[in-house]
Amino acid sequence: MKIERESDRVKKNFLKISSTFPSILFCFLLAPIIIPSFVKSACAEEYIQVPAAADLRTEFSDGVYSVEELVKLAKSKGIEILIINDHDRYSLEYGFWPLERILKKKVEESSLLKNGAKNYLDEIERVGKKYPDMLIIPGIESAPFYYWTGSVFSNNLTAHKWENHIGIVGLESPKDIEGLPTLNSNLSVKYYKNYIYNTAFFTLSLIFSILLIRWEGVYRYTGMVICLFSLLFIINFHPLRSSPFDQYHGDKGVLPWQETIDYVNSRGGMTFWHHLESASGIGKKGPISINTPPHPEDLIKTQDYTGFQAIYEDTIHVTEPGKEWDMVLSQYCAGNRDMPAWGIGGLDYHGEGESGIKLQDVKTVFLLKEKTKNAVYEALINGKVYPVRQGEDYRLVLDEFSISGTSGVKAISGDEIEVQGSPNINIKVSAIPPLPPFATSPSPPSEGGDKGEVKGGIKGESVEVQLIRSGEMINKFEGETPLEISFNDEHLPGSEQGKFKSGDKIYYRLNIYGKRPNYIISNPIFVKLLPGEIKEEPSPSSEAAEPSPAPEELKKVEYIIVEKYSAIRNGPGVEYIKIGRVDKGESLELLHIEEKFYKDKPWYKVRYKDTEGFIWGGLARKD
């Protein structure tokens, strides 16, 4: 992604505004009077910060409020963007073998598809026109797959992975929503090839039975029986399924969710993993057990999704340094992923106070150049957002997170910048009241003392800022709001020299913590390291001294031969990230035999392309 330099345009606009001294004076006099409803971003002058609430339900699925009631509530809390994620299909279906789709019990609750995708989109459009100052983004929460274990007769029937949810944004065609690859949903011709063979077999048996019926006696009765069962099995195995999977043949890993991600991408939408570590997916639904354990590893196992909920009202570990999110971002930097993963906020909101959740508790703050739906979509896909969890007394604001180099070009969250030398990192954090002035704050900011409202926010709230570089927390800053940090990575005490080299792509991100439950997770800024200027000064004896030949033993180069298709990792262990693959028979230069073993075999440090990597000795041998 290129950083757009808009200095000429900004300069031109500035000259227009400030061509006369009275206009400048007028602007200064007017500024304290007109206070915009959004917080201006110091990250880059052309961006404004607009708060949003995401992962919301309405009456179209299992929410309490209508779309319009939800909009009114959001306005009262200073929220300007709503991302509604009603369930596409909210059902469980269990059938008895061998006619699972005929002899079945289905429990279905209110959902977007049950109430009509067109009705859903039309209602959002209607309310959006009535409240033009609000942006209402139609979305879906999809549960593409679940599978059964146990039995109704043994009283241990369990639906697994039913609450593994993917959030979808950007599908605004009823046809696209109706075609989502979800179990127990609409008829579709997309997957007919998966089932046509069973249908063809029973179609042939039906034709054979019709021939028998034309005969007399026992042949006719036999033909009638075959005809009946053929018809039943044709209906049971019909090929017009909504999904290439079913719930009766065990766990399919992440394939059903990857199918949904690919489907949405093919139609120009975006996908976000929801509540990956929530413990609420384990329990009972009537006589049926529900088993959806935390599944943060799905961030690594799936590809090409847009992002995930980095903050929601539950315990989260994937955003800790070195965890799953950092693994994904490192894979992207190494060229092993086509897309990074962006963090957003999510509420799983059904009604005010339900499960202790209030609409203002978790926000996704958008960095927008203009407040339009297209700008919201652009911000989501480019990482121009940050999620924030707020408490009763204040909300943290990330006024600036930027990186620049010697060229003066500045990058913010979601950007990629080329830097020669060491990156300069600027961070500004403030605190503001949790609700706008026209709303009733449950706990107004304190007055007097060291804390209280100041220009730009609330003064004196303790803040800890963790600066994370490529999965490692490299520094921690502590202070009080408003907090400003300027940091040059070159001067980090104890930094590992030579860990990164010219041409590497790295990233920086922030975890910011205030008084519980207040915190922010920033999205990353990517930095491509360019070679710096190196001034070589010869030593006094360099001209006279002749280079001595290297000892013979240092010239010897050893190789290993790959015996099986193998992964190259960025460290000596299976817990390290894969940076590439090598085929059987390839030879690699051996740099070092590590002292770390796996299943009694050492790890080899090898030269891989233009870098170094590690391969397990059980998959390769010394030449």
PDB file of C-alpha atoms in Angstrom, residues 269-427:
ATOM      1  CA  GLY A 269     -17.347  -8.675   0.808  1.00  0.00           C
ATOM      2  CA  MET A 270     -15.238  -8.854   3.954  1.00  0.00           C
ATOM      3  CA  THR A 271     -15.042 -11.486   6.696  1.00  0.00           C
ATOM      4  CA  PHE A 272     -14.098 -11.208  10.365  1.00  0.00           C
ATOM      5  CA  TRP A 273     -13.653 -13.981  12.916  1.00  0.00           C
ATOM      6  CA  HIS A 274     -15.977 -13.368  15.891  1.00  0.00           C
ATOM      7  CA  HIS A 275     -15.305 -14.077  19.596  1.00  0.00           C
ATOM      8  CA  LEU A 276     -12.514 -16.642  18.993  1.00  0.00           C
ATOM      9  CA  GLU A 277     -11.832 -17.212  22.687  1.00  0.00           C
ATOM     10  CA  SER A 278     -15.299 -16.891  24.153  1.00  0.00           C
ATOM     11  CA  ALA A 279     -16.269 -19.463  26.766  1.00  0.00           C
ATOM     12  CA  SER A 280     -19.996 -18.946  26.125  1.00  0.00           C
ATOM     13  CA  GLY A 281     -20.106 -21.563  23.375  1.00  0.00           C
ATOM     14  CA  ILE A 282     -20.267 -24.467  25.827  1.00  0.00           C
ATOM     15  CA  GLY A 283     -23.617 -25.270  27.436  1.00  0.00           C
ATOM     16  CA  LYS A 284     -27.083 -26.673  26.826  1.00  0.00           C
ATOM     17  CA  LYS A 285     -29.845 -25.757  24.427  1.00  0.00           C
ATOM     18  CA  GLY A 286     -32.795 -27.699  25.709  1.00  0.00           C
ATOM     19  CA  PRO A 287     -31.858 -31.396  25.772  1.00  0.00           C
ATOM     20  CA  ILE A 288     -28.954 -30.813  23.355  1.00  0.00           C
ATOM     21  CA  SER A 289     -25.399 -30.067  24.456  1.00  0.00           C
ATOM     22  CA  ILE A 290     -23.526 -27.296  22.642  1.00  0.00           C
ATOM     23  CA  ASN A 291     -19.750 -27.607  22.453  1.00  0.00           C
ATOM     24  CA  THR A 292     -17.893 -24.702  20.882  1.00  0.00           C
ATOM     25  CA  PRO A 293     -14.595 -24.343  22.763  1.00  0.00           C
ATOM     26  CA  PRO A 294     -12.249 -21.395  22.175  1.00  0.00           C
ATOM     27  CA  HIS A 295     -10.530 -21.714  18.800  1.00  0.00           C
ATOM     28  CA  PRO A 296      -7.877 -18.975  18.397  1.00  0.00           C
ATOM     29  CA  GLU A 297      -5.805 -21.288  16.194  1.00  0.00           C
ATOM     30  CA  ASP A 298      -8.344 -20.734  13.411  1.00  0.00           C
ATOM     31  CA  LEU A 299      -6.677 -17.369  12.807  1.00  0.00           C
ATOM     32  CA  ILE A 300      -3.638 -19.302  11.592  1.00  0.00           C
ATOM     33  CA  LYS A 301      -5.463 -22.162   9.887  1.00  0.00           C
ATOM     34  CA  THR A 302      -7.595 -19.973   7.606  1.00  0.00           C
ATOM     35  CA  GLN A 303      -6.537 -17.584   4.856  1.00  0.00           C
ATOM     36  CA  ASP A 304      -7.754 -14.411   3.154  1.00  0.00           C
ATOM     37  CA  TYR A 305     -10.189 -13.216   5.834  1.00  0.00           C
ATOM     38  CA  THR A 306     -10.204  -9.474   6.528  1.00  0.00           C
ATOM     39  CA  GLY A 307      -9.766  -9.499  10.288  1.00  0.00           C
ATOM     40  CA  PHE A 308     -11.054 -10.577  13.673  1.00  0.00           C
ATOM     41  CA  GLN A 309     -12.512  -9.226  16.889  1.00  0.00           C
ATOM     42  CA  ALA A 310      -9.466  -8.039  18.809  1.00  0.00           C
ATOM     43  CA  ILE A 311     -11.637  -6.676  21.643  1.00  0.00           C
ATOM     44  CA  TYR A 312     -14.945  -8.000  22.942  1.00  0.00           C
ATOM     45  CA  GLU A 313     -16.430  -8.598  26.372  1.00  0.00           C
ATOM     46  CA  ASP A 314     -14.439 -11.695  27.273  1.00  0.00           C
ATOM     47  CA  THR A 315     -10.885 -12.797  27.969  1.00  0.00           C
ATOM     48  CA  ILE A 316      -8.619 -12.398  24.941  1.00  0.00           C
ATOM     49  CA  HIS A 317      -5.086 -13.745  24.482  1.00  0.00           C
ATOM     50  CA  VAL A 318      -4.570 -13.712  20.703  1.00  0.00           C
ATOM     51  CA  THR A 319      -3.490 -10.056  20.827  1.00  0.00           C
ATOM     52  CA  GLU A 320      -0.742 -10.657  23.390  1.00  0.00           C
ATOM     53  CA  PRO A 321       2.794 -10.323  21.989  1.00  0.00           C
ATOM     54  CA  GLY A 322       3.871 -13.387  20.019  1.00  0.00           C
ATOM     55  CA  LYS A 323       0.442 -15.039  20.016  1.00  0.00           C
ATOM     56  CA  GLU A 324      -1.745 -16.033  17.070  1.00  0.00           C
ATOM     57  CA  TRP A 325      -2.282 -12.546  15.671  1.00  0.00           C
ATOM     58  CA  ASP A 326       1.436 -11.852  15.593  1.00  0.00           C
ATOM     59  CA  MET A 327       2.021 -15.205  13.922  1.00  0.00           C
ATOM     60  CA  VAL A 328      -0.426 -14.246  11.171  1.00  0.00           C
ATOM     61  CA  LEU A 329       1.132 -10.798  10.710  1.00  0.00           C
ATOM     62  CA  SER A 330       4.618 -12.318  10.588  1.00  0.00           C
ATOM     63  CA  GLN A 331       3.469 -14.765   7.933  1.00  0.00           C
ATOM     64  CA  TYR A 332       2.187 -11.824   5.912  1.00  0.00           C
ATOM     65  CA  CYS A 333       5.491  -9.995   6.262  1.00  0.00           C
ATOM     66  CA  ALA A 334       7.358 -13.127   5.144  1.00  0.00           C
ATOM     67  CA  GLY A 335       5.215 -13.377   2.015  1.00  0.00           C
ATOM     68  CA  ASN A 336       3.311 -16.463   3.147  1.00  0.00           C
ATOM     69  CA  ARG A 337      -0.053 -14.683   3.288  1.00  0.00           C
ATOM     70  CA  ASP A 338      -1.667 -12.438   0.734  1.00  0.00           C
ATOM     71  CA  MET A 339      -3.468 -10.355   3.360  1.00  0.00           C
ATOM     72  CA  PRO A 340      -2.789  -9.169   6.906  1.00  0.00           C
ATOM     73  CA  ALA A 341      -5.527  -9.514   9.518  1.00  0.00           C
ATOM     74  CA  TRP A 342      -7.005  -6.360  11.038  1.00  0.00           C
ATOM     75  CA  GLY A 343      -8.380  -6.057  14.558  1.00  0.00           C
ATOM     76  CA  ILE A 344     -11.872  -4.663  15.194  1.00  0.00           C
ATOM     77  CA  GLY A 345     -14.192  -4.468  18.199  1.00  0.00           C
ATOM     78  CA  GLY A 346     -17.284  -6.587  18.751  1.00  0.00           C
ATOM     79  CA  LEU A 347     -20.141  -6.645  21.234  1.00  0.00           C
ATOM     80  CA  ASP A 348     -22.310  -9.707  20.541  1.00  0.00           C
ATOM     81  CA  TYR A 349     -25.058  -7.232  21.408  1.00  0.00           C
ATOM     82  CA  HIS A 350     -28.681  -8.403  21.680  1.00  0.00           C
ATOM     83  CA  GLY A 351     -30.181  -5.767  23.991  1.00  0.00           C
ATOM     84  CA  GLU A 352     -29.105  -3.103  26.471  1.00  0.00           C
ATOM     85  CA  GLY A 353     -27.770  -4.744  29.616  1.00  0.00           C
ATOM     86  CA  GLU A 354     -28.305  -8.288  28.331  1.00  0.00           C
ATOM     87  CA  SER A 355     -25.421 -10.461  29.597  1.00  0.00           C
ATOM     88  CA  GLY A 356     -24.100  -7.259  31.195  1.00  0.00           C
ATOM     89  CA  ILE A 357     -23.317  -5.694  27.796  1.00  0.00           C
ATOM     90  CA  LYS A 358     -24.052  -2.046  26.998  1.00  0.00           C
ATOM     91  CA  LEU A 359     -23.909  -0.567  23.528  1.00  0.00           C
ATOM     92  CA  GLN A 360     -21.064   1.826  24.365  1.00  0.00           C
ATOM     93  CA  ASP A 361     -18.832  -0.789  26.034  1.00  0.00           C
ATOM     94  CA  VAL A 362     -16.769  -1.758  22.973  1.00  0.00           C
ATOM     95  CA  LYS A 363     -16.259   0.542  20.020  1.00  0.00           C
ATOM     96  CA  THR A 364     -14.454   0.359  16.719  1.00  0.00           C
ATOM     97  CA  VAL A 365     -13.083   3.804  15.955  1.00  0.00           C
ATOM     98  CA  PHE A 366     -12.822   4.526  12.224  1.00  0.00           C
ATOM     99  CA  LEU A 367     -10.228   6.813  10.669  1.00  0.00           C
ATOM    100  CA  LEU A 368     -12.136   8.385   7.795  1.00  0.00           C
ATOM    101  CA  LYS A 369     -11.460  11.084   5.236  1.00  0.00           C
ATOM    102  CA  GLU A 370     -15.209  11.522   4.812  1.00  0.00           C
ATOM    103  CA  LYS A 371     -18.163  10.075   6.642  1.00  0.00           C
ATOM    104  CA  THR A 372     -19.674   7.824   3.965  1.00  0.00           C
ATOM    105  CA  LYS A 373     -20.454   4.136   3.652  1.00  0.00           C
ATOM    106  CA  ASN A 374     -17.746   3.671   1.015  1.00  0.00           C
ATOM    107  CA  ALA A 375     -15.214   5.323   3.317  1.00  0.00           C
ATOM    108  CA  VAL A 376     -16.216   2.881   6.089  1.00  0.00           C
ATOM    109  CA  TYR A 377     -15.668  -0.080   3.759  1.00  0.00           C
ATOM    110  CA  GLU A 378     -12.323   1.339   2.668  1.00  0.00           C
ATOM    111  CA  ALA A 379     -11.215   1.818   6.280  1.00  0.00           C
ATOM    112  CA  LEU A 380     -12.184  -1.752   7.201  1.00  0.00           C
ATOM    113  CA  ILE A 381     -10.306  -3.351   4.341  1.00  0.00           C
ATOM    114  CA  ASN A 382      -7.222  -1.164   4.859  1.00  0.00           C
ATOM    115  CA  GLY A 383      -6.919  -1.392   8.651  1.00  0.00           C
ATOM    116  CA  LYS A 384      -7.820   2.258   9.316  1.00  0.00           C
ATOM    117  CA  VAL A 385      -9.629   1.395  12.551  1.00  0.00           C
ATOM    118  CA  TYR A 386      -8.821   0.640  16.157  1.00  0.00           C
ATOM    119  CA  PRO A 387     -10.969  -1.178  18.751  1.00  0.00           C
ATOM    120  CA  VAL A 388     -11.377   0.221  22.247  1.00  0.00           C
ATOM    121  CA  ARG A 389     -12.953  -1.107  25.447  1.00  0.00           C
ATOM    122  CA  GLN A 390     -14.259   1.610  27.748  1.00  0.00           C
ATOM    123  CA  GLY A 391     -15.325   1.774  31.345  1.00  0.00           C
ATOM    124  CA  GLU A 392     -17.900   3.830  33.212  1.00  0.00           C
ATOM    125  CA  ASP A 393     -15.673   6.855  33.836  1.00  0.00           C
ATOM    126  CA  TYR A 394     -13.723   7.500  30.624  1.00  0.00           C
ATOM    127  CA  ARG A 395     -12.677   6.221  27.200  1.00  0.00           C
ATOM    128  CA  LEU A 396      -9.131   6.082  25.872  1.00  0.00           C
ATOM    129  CA  VAL A 397      -8.408   7.752  22.533  1.00  0.00           C
ATOM    130  CA  LEU A 398      -5.452   6.957  20.291  1.00  0.00           C
ATOM    131  CA  ASP A 399      -4.863  10.472  18.974  1.00  0.00           C
ATOM    132  CA  GLU A 400      -1.775   9.465  17.053  1.00  0.00           C
ATOM    133  CA  PHE A 401       0.140   6.346  16.108  1.00  0.00           C
ATOM    134  CA  SER A 402       2.479   7.079  13.249  1.00  0.00           C
ATOM    135  CA  ILE A 403       5.851   6.068  11.861  1.00  0.00           C
ATOM    136  CA  SER A 404       8.168   8.139   9.722  1.00  0.00           C
ATOM    137  CA  GLY A 405      11.677   7.964   8.353  1.00  0.00           C
ATOM    138  CA  THR A 406      14.218  10.482   7.161  1.00  0.00           C
ATOM    139  CA  SER A 407      12.085  11.306   4.100  1.00  0.00           C
ATOM    140  CA  GLY A 408       9.371  12.851   6.267  1.00  0.00           C
ATOM    141  CA  VAL A 409       6.627  10.620   4.860  1.00  0.00           C
ATOM    142  CA  LYS A 410       4.312   9.509   7.672  1.00  0.00           C
ATOM    143  CA  ALA A 411       2.404   6.222   7.902  1.00  0.00           C
ATOM    144  CA  ILE A 412      -0.500   5.354  10.177  1.00  0.00           C
ATOM    145  CA  SER A 413      -2.307   2.111  11.020  1.00  0.00           C
ATOM    146  CA  GLY A 414      -2.795  -0.100   7.983  1.00  0.00           C
ATOM    147  CA  ASP A 415      -0.106   1.661   5.953  1.00  0.00           C
ATOM    148  CA  GLU A 416       3.185   0.339   4.680  1.00  0.00           C
ATOM    149  CA  ILE A 417       6.174   2.641   4.548  1.00  0.00           C
ATOM    150  CA  GLU A 418       9.747   2.283   3.377  1.00  0.00           C
ATOM    151  CA  VAL A 419      12.274   3.507   5.924  1.00  0.00           C
ATOM    152  CA  GLN A 420      15.979   4.079   5.500  1.00  0.00           C
ATOM    153  CA  GLY A 421      17.649   3.870   8.862  1.00  0.00           C
ATOM    154  CA  SER A 422      15.691   3.637  12.093  1.00  0.00           C
ATOM    155  CA  PRO A 423      11.927   4.331  12.252  1.00  0.00           C
ATOM    156  CA  ASN A 424      10.616   7.261  14.289  1.00  0.00           C
ATOM    157  CA  ILE A 425       7.467   6.291  16.187  1.00  0.00           C
ATOM    158  CA  ASN A 426       5.038   8.876  17.548  1.00  0.00           C
ATOM    159  CA  ILE A 427       2.211   7.997  19.926  1.00  0.00           C
TER     160      ILE A 427
END
